[in-house]
GROMACS .gro file of C-alpha atoms in nm:
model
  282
    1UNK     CA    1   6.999  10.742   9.330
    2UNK     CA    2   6.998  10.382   9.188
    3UNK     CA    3   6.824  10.131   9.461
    4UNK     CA    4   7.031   9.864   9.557
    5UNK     CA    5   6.783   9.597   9.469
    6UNK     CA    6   6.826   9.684   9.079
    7UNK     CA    7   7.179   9.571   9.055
    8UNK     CA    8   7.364   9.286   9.079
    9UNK     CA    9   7.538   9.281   9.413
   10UNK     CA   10   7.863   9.195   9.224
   11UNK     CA   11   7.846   9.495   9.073
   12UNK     CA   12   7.836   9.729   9.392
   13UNK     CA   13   8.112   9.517   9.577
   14UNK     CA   14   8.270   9.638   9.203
   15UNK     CA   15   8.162  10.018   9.233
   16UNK     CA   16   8.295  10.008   9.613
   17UNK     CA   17   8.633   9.867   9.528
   18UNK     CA   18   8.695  10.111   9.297
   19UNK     CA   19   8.551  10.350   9.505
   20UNK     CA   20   8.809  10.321   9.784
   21UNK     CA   21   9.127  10.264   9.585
   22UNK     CA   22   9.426  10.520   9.604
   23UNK     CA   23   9.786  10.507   9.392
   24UNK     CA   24   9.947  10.290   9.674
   25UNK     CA   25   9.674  10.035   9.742
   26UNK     CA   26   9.845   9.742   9.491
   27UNK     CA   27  10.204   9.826   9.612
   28UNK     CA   28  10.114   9.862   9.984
   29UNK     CA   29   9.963   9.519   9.945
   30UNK     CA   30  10.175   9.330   9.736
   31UNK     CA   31  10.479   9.098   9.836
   32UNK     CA   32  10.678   9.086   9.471
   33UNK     CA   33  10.910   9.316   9.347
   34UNK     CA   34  10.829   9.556   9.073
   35UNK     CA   35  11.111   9.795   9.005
   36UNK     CA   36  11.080  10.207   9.065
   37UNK     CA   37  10.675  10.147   9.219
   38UNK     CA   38  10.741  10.104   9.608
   39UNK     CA   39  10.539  10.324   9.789
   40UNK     CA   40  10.739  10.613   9.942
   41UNK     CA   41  10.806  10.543  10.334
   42UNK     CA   42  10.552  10.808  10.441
   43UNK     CA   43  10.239  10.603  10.240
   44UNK     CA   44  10.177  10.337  10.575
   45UNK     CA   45   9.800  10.417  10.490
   46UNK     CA   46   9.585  10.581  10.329
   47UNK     CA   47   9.322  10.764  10.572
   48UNK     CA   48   9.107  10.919  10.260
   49UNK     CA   49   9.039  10.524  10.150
   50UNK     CA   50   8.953  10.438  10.535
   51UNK     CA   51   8.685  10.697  10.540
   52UNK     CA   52   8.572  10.662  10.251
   53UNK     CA   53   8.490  10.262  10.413
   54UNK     CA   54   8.392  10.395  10.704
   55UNK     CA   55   8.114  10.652  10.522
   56UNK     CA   56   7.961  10.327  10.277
   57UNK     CA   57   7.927  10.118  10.604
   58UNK     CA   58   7.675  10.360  10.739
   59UNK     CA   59   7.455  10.425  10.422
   60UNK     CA   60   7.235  10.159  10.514
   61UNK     CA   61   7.250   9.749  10.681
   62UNK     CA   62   7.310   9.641  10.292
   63UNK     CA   63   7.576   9.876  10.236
   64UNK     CA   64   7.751   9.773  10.551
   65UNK     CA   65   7.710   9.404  10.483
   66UNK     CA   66   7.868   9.472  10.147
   67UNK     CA   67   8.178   9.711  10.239
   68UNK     CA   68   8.283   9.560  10.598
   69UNK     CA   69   8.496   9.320  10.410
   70UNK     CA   70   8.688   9.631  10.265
   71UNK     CA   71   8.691   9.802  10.579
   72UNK     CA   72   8.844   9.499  10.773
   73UNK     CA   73   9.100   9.388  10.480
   74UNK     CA   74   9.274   9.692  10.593
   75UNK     CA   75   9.273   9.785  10.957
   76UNK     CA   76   9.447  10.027  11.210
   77UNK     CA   77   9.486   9.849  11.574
   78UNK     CA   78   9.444  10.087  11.827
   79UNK     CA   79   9.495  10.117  12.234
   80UNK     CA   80   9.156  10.069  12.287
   81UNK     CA   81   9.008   9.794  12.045
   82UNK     CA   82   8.705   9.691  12.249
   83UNK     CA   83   8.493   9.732  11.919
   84UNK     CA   84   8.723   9.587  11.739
   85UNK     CA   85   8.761   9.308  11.886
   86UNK     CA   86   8.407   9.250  11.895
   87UNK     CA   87   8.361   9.263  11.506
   88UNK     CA   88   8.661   9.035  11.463
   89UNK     CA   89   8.495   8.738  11.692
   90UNK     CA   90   8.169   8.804  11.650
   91UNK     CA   91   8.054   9.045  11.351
   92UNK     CA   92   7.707   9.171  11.381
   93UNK     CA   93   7.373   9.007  11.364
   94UNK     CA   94   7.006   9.147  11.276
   95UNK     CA   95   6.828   8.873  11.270
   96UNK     CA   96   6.470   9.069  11.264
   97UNK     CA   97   6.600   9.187  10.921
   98UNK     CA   98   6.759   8.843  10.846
   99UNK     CA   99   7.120   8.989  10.780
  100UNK     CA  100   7.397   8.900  10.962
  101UNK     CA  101   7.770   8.994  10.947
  102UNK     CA  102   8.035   8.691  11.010
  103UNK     CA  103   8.326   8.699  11.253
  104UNK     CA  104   8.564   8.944  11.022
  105UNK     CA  105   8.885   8.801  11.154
  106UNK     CA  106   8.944   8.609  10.878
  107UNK     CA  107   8.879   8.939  10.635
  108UNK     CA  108   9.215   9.074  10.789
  109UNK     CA  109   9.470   9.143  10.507
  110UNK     CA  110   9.705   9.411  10.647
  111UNK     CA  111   9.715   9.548  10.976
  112UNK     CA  112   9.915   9.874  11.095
  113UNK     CA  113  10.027   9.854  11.412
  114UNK     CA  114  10.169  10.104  11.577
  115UNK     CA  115  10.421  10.113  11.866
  116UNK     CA  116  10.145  10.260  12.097
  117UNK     CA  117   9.989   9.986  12.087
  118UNK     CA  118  10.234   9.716  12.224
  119UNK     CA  119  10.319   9.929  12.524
  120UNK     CA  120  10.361   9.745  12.839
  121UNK     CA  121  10.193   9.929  13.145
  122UNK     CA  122  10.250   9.647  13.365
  123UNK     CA  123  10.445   9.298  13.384
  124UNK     CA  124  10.159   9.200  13.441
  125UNK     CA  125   9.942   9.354  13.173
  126UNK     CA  126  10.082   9.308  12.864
  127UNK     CA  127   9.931   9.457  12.544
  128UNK     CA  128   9.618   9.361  12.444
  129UNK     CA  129   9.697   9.425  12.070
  130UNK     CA  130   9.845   9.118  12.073
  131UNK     CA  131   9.524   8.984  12.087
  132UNK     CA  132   9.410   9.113  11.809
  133UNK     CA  133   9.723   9.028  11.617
  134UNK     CA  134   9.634   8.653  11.698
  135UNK     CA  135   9.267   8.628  11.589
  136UNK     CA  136   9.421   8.728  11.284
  137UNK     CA  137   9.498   8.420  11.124
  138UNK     CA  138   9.488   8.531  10.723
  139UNK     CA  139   9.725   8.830  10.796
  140UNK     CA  140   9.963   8.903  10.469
  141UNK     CA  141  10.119   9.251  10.539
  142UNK     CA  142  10.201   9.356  10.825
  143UNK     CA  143  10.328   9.729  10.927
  144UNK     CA  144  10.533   9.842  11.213
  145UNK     CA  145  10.524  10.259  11.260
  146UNK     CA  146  10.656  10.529  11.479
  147UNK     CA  147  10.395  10.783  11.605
  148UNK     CA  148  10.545  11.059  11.557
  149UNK     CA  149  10.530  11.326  11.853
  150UNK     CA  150  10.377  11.081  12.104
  151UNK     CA  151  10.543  11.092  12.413
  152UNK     CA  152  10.581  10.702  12.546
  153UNK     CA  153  10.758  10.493  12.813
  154UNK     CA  154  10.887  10.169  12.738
  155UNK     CA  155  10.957  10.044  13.065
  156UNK     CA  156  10.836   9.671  13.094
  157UNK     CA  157  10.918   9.374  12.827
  158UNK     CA  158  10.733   9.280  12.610
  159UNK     CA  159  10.557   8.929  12.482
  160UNK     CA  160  10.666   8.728  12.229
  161UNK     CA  161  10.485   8.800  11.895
  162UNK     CA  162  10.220   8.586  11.790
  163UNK     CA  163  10.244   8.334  11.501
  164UNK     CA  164  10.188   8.488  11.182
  165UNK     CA  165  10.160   8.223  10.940
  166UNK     CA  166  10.021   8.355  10.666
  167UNK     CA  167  10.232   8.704  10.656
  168UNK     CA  168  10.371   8.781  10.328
  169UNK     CA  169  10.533   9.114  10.385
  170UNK     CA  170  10.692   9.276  10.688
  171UNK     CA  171  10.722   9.677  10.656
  172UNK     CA  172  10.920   9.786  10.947
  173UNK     CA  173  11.029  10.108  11.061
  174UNK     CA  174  11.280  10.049  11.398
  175UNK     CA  175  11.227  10.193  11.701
  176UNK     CA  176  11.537  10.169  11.949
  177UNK     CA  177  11.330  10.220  12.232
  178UNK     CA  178  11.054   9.989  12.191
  179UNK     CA  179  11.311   9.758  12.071
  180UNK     CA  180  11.455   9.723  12.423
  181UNK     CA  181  11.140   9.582  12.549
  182UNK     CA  182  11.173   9.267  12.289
  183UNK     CA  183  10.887   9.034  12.173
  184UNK     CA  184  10.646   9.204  11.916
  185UNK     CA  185  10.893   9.537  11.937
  186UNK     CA  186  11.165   9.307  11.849
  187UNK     CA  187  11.202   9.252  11.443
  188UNK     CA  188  11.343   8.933  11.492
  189UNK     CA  189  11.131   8.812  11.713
  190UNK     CA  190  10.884   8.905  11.451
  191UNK     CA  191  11.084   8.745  11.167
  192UNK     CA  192  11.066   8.416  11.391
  193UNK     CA  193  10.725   8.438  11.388
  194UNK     CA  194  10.710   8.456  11.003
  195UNK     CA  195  10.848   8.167  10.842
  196UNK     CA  196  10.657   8.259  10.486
  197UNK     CA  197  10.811   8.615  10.430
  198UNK     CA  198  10.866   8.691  10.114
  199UNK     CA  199  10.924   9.108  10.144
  200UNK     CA  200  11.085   9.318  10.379
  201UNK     CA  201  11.136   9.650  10.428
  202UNK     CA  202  11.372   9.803  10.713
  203UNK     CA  203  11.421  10.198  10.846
  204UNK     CA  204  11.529  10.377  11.107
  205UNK     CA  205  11.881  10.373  11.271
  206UNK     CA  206  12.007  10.184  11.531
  207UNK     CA  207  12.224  10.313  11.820
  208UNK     CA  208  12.529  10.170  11.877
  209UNK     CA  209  12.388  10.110  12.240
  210UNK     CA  210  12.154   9.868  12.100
  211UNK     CA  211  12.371   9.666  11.854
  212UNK     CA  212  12.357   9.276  11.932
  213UNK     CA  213  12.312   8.973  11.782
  214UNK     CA  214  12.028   8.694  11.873
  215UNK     CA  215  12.090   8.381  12.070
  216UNK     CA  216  11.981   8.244  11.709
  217UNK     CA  217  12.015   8.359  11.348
  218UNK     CA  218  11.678   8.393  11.192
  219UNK     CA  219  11.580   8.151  10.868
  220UNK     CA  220  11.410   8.300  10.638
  221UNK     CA  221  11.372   8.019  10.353
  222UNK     CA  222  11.095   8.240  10.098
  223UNK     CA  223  11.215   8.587  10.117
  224UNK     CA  224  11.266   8.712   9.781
  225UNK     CA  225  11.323   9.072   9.879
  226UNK     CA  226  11.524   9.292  10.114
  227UNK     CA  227  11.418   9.675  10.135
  228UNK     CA  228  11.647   9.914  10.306
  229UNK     CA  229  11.505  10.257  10.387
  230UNK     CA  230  11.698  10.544  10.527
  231UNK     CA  231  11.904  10.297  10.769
  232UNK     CA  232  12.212  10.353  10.913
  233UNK     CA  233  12.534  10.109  10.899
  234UNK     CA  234  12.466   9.947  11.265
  235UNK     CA  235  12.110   9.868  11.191
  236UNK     CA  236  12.268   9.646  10.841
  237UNK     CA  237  12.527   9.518  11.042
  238UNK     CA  238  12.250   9.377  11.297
  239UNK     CA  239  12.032   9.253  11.085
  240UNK     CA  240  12.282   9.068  10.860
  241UNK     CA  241  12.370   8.917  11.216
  242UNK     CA  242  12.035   8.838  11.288
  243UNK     CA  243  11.986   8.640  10.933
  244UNK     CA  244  12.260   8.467  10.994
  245UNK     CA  245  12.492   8.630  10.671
  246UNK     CA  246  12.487   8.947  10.482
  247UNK     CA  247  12.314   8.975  10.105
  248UNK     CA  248  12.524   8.871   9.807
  249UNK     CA  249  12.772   8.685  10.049
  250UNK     CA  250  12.856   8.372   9.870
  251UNK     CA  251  12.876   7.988  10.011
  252UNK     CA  252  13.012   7.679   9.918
  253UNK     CA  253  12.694   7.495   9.995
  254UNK     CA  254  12.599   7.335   9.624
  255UNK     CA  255  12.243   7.362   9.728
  256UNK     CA  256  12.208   7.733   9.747
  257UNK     CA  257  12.278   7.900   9.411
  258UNK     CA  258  12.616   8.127   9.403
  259UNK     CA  259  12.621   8.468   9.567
  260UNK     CA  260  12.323   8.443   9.786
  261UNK     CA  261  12.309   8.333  10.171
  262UNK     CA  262  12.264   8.013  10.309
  263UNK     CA  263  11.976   8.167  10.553
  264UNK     CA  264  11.811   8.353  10.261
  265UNK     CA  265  11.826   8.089   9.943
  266UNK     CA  266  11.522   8.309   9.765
  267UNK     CA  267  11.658   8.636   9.774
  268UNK     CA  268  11.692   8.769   9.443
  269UNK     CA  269  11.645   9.155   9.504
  270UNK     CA  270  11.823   9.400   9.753
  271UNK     CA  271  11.700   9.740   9.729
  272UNK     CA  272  11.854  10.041   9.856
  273UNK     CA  273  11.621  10.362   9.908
  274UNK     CA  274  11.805  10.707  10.038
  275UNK     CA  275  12.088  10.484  10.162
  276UNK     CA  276  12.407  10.694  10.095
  277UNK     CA  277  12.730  10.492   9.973
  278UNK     CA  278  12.539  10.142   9.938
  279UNK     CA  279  12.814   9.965   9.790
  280UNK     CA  280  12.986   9.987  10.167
  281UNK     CA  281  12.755   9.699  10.248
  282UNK     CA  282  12.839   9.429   9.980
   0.00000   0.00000   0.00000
């Protein structure tokens, strides 16, 4: 085995990215439209890339200094993020070896976060996920996800979702229960929260129980593209509610160019995955 010392350290970082790419890492990441390369809905993550971080961070202290910025671009928040939360305020420090690891917050790229997380169990304890949502200032893709078979109670609201200023993409997958509870379970609540979206993706289906319309319609001035995914007429209906309009509607208004929304004046692409008879919705 090659000793670290004998190559250039831009090289490793180099060897490591490649190391722990998959097929999905550029479209998971990215916040343009490329025609027929989205990620299927079932590629959230890739947990053969995560370990793959995981195993280079425990090589050796110089490994880990070099790969914890891969392993926190990309992160899973959990329940329990006690350790988490640690590396993301304070990173790690040897000093006896003089290396240190800074605060990894700001490493943050893309974050899945899973309903499990932002689960209530009190009024008065609200989810500390949140928490780790906000420390993550550079955040640019952010992923909402059933777990699938886990039995949960949504029985207390929720807070509102932090501000995300730097998110770029929103990949949401609905959840009708969580959705009750409002704040970071509500999508527009998170779309407030987002004013520099350029991509998002919708799924799920909404029951007809849950259809409404916000006090106020959501502007979303940058968003470029709309991704449906396996959704159902009611959850369209809302969300063209919610966005005050529905895509490809035209307007008088001489400032937004013909056929596109007043609250979306970027939009250029509407896609349509496993959505049968999309035309209904133009």
């Amino acid at each position: 085995m090659v000793a670290s010392s004998s190559l250039p350290v831009e090289l490793w970082l180099e060897i490591f990215r490649c190391a722990t790419r998959d097929p999905w890492t550029t479209a998971l990441y990215s916040h343009d439209y490329f025609p027929f390369e989205a990620p299927p809905s079932s590629a959230t993550t890739d947990d053969s890339a995560r370990h793959t971080k995981c195993a280079l961070t425990r090589v050796c202290k110089q490994w880990r200094r070099w790969a914890i910025p891969l392993l926190y671009e990309d992160i899973l928040i959990p329940r329990t993020y006690s350790s988490m939360k640690r590396m993301l305020c304070d990173g790690e420090d040897w000093e006896s070896e003089g290396i240190s690891i800074p605060p990894c917050a700001r490493l943050v790229r893309r974050a899945l976060l899973p309903y499990s997380s932002t689960v209530a169990t009190s009024p008065q304890c609200p989810p500390g996920a949140l928490d780790v949502l906000e420390l993550c200032s550079s955040l640019q893709v952010l992923v909402r996800a059933s777990d699938p078979l886990t039995p949960i109670t949504y029985d207390y609201a929720t807070p509102k979702c932090p501000p995300l200023p730097a998110l770029q993409r929103l990949d949401w997958w609905h959840h009708n229960e969580a959705a009750r509870t409002g704040g970071i379970n509500s999508l527009t609540d998170v779309l407030n929260a987002a004013p520099a979206l350029e991509y998002l993706s919708v799924g799920g289906e909404l029951w007809p129980s849950y259809l409404h319309a916000p006090t106020a319609p959501v502007a979303l001035p940058a968003l470029a593209t709309l991704r449906f995914r396996r959704v159902n007429a009611f959850f369209v209906l809302n969300l063209c509610r919610a966005i005050g309009g529905t895509p490809g509607a035209s307007t008088p208004d001489e400032t937004v160019p013909s056929g596109r929304s007043p609250a979306l004046p970027a939009l250029r692409h509407v896609v349509f995955d496993h959505v049968a008879h999309a035309d209904m919705f133009w």
